Each structure stands twice: as C-alpha cells, then as structure tokens.
GROMACS .gro file of C-alpha atoms in nm:
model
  102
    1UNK     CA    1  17.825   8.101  -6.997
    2UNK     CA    2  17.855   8.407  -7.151
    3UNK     CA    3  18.045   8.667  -6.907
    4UNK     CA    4  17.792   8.906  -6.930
    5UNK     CA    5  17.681   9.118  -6.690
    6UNK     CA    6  17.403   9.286  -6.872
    7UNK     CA    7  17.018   9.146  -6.977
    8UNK     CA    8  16.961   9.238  -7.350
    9UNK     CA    9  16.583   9.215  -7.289
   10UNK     CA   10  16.524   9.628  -7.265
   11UNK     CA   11  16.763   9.689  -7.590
   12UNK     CA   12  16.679   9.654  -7.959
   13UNK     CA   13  16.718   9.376  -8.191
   14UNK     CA   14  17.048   9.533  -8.337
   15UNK     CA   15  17.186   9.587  -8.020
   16UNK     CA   16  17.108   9.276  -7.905
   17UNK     CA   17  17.277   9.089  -8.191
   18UNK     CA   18  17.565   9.333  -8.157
   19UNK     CA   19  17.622   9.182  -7.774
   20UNK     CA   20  17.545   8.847  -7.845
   21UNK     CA   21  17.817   8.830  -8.082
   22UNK     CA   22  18.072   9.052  -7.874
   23UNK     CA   23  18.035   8.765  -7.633
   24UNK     CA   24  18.087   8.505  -7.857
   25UNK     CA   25  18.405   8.596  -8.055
   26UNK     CA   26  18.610   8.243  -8.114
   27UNK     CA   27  18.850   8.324  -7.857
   28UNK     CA   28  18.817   8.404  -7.475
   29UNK     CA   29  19.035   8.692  -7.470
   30UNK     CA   30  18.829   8.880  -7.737
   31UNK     CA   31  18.454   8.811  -7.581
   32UNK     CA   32  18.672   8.970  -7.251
   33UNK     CA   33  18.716   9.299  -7.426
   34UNK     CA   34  18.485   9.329  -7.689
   35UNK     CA   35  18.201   9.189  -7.401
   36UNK     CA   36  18.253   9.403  -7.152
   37UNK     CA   37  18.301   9.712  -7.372
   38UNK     CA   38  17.941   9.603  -7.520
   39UNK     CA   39  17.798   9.579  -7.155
   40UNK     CA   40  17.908   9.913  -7.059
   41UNK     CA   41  17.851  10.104  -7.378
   42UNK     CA   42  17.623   9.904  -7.570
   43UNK     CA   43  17.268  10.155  -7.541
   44UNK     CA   44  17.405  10.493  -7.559
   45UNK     CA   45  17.608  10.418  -7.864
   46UNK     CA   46  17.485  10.592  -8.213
   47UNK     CA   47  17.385  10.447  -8.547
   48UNK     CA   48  17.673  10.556  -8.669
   49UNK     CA   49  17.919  10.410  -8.368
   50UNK     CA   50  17.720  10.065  -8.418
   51UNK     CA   51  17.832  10.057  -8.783
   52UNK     CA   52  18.161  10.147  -8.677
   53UNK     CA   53  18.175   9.824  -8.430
   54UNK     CA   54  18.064   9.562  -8.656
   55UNK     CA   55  18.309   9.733  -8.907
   56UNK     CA   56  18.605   9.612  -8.627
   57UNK     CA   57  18.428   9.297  -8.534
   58UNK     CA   58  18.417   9.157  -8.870
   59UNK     CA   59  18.836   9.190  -8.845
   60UNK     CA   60  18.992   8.865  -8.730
   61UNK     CA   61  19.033   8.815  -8.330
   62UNK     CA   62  19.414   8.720  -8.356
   63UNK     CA   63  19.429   9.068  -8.509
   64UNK     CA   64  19.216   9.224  -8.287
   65UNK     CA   65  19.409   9.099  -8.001
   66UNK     CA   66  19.732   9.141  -8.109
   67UNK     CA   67  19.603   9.562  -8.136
   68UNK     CA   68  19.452   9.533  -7.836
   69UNK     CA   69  19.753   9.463  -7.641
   70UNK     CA   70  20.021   9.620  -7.871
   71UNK     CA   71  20.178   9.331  -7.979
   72UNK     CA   72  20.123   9.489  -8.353
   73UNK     CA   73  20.003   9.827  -8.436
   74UNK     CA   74  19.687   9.949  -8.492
   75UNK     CA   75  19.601   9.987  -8.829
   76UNK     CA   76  19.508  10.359  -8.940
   77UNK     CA   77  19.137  10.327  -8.992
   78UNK     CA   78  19.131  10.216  -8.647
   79UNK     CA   79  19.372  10.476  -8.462
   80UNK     CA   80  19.070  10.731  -8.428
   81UNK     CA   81  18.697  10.682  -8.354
   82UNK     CA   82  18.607  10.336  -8.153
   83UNK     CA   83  18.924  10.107  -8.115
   84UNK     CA   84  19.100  10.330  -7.844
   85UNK     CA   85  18.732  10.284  -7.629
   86UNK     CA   86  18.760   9.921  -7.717
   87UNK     CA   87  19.114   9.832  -7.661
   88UNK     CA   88  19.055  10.049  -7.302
   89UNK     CA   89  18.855   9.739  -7.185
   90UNK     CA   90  19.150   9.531  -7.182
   91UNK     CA   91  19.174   9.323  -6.897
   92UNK     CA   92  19.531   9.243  -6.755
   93UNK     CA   93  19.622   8.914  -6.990
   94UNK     CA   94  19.928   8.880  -6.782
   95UNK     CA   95  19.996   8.543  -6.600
   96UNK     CA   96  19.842   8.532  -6.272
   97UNK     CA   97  20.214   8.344  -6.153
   98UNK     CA   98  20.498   8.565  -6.321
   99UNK     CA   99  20.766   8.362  -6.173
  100UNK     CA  100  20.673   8.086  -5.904
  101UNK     CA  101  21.053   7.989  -5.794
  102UNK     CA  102  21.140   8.296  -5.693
   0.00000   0.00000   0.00000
C-alpha cells in the first residue's frame, strides 16, 4: 500500500516514475511528504521543476527529513525553488500520546 491518493494512469511516463518513487522512499516519513506533495502537484509541475525534484530526491531521506522538520538546516541550494513546497507537506510527526500520565 502505497498512500496514494492519485491514479498515475492519465500522466506521462516521467511523471509516473517521479510518483512511484515519491511513494516509495525507504522510510515512511519521507513517502508521507514527498507522496503527498507528488499527488497534489505532480501534473502542473514544469520540465524544469521535475529536474529540480529528482535533483532533492536523489539526497538521502535521513537528510531530507531532518530539513523537513528543522532538526538541521536546509542546505543553500535548497532554501529557494522546490524544498519550501516540499517541506510544506509535512504532516505533524509528533506523538499521537505526548504524555499519557498526566
């Protein structure tokens, strides 16, 4: 199971190969944001925005996490352009039971 909420079947080949893999990172948390950024934004990005993507998706997901939630900064080539649209996706990562005894 995938998480998506999209089909790929109207969208071409590189777009479909661009969500498949957004929803298959290595970890969970990633296929979370990079998916559902993909699902919304996926056809009405340009060439160049698609080049941009699989420039950030070939970085390593315990990087790309760790900037997505501001545990570590964002490196400058990433500051501008795509990331901030990406890392807006974020879903709340917080436990869903902060502190059970109290």
């Amino acid at each position: 199971m995938t998480g998506t909420t999209r089909s790929s079947a109207e969208i071409d080949p590189r777009r479909k190969r661009i969500l498949f893999r957004c929803w298959h990172r290595g970890i969970r948390e990633m296929d979370l944001v990079l998916g559902a950024f993909a699902d919304a934004e996926i056809e009405t990005l340009s060439e160049a925005e698609l080049d941009e993507l699989e420039r950030i998706m070939a970085e390593e997901d315990n990087d790309l996490i760790k900037w997505v939630t501001g545990e570590k900064p964002v490196p400058e080539a990433f500051r501008d352009g795509l990331f901030p649209r990406i890392a807006a996706y974020r879903p709340d990562f917080s436990p869903l039971f902060k502190d059970i005894s109290a």
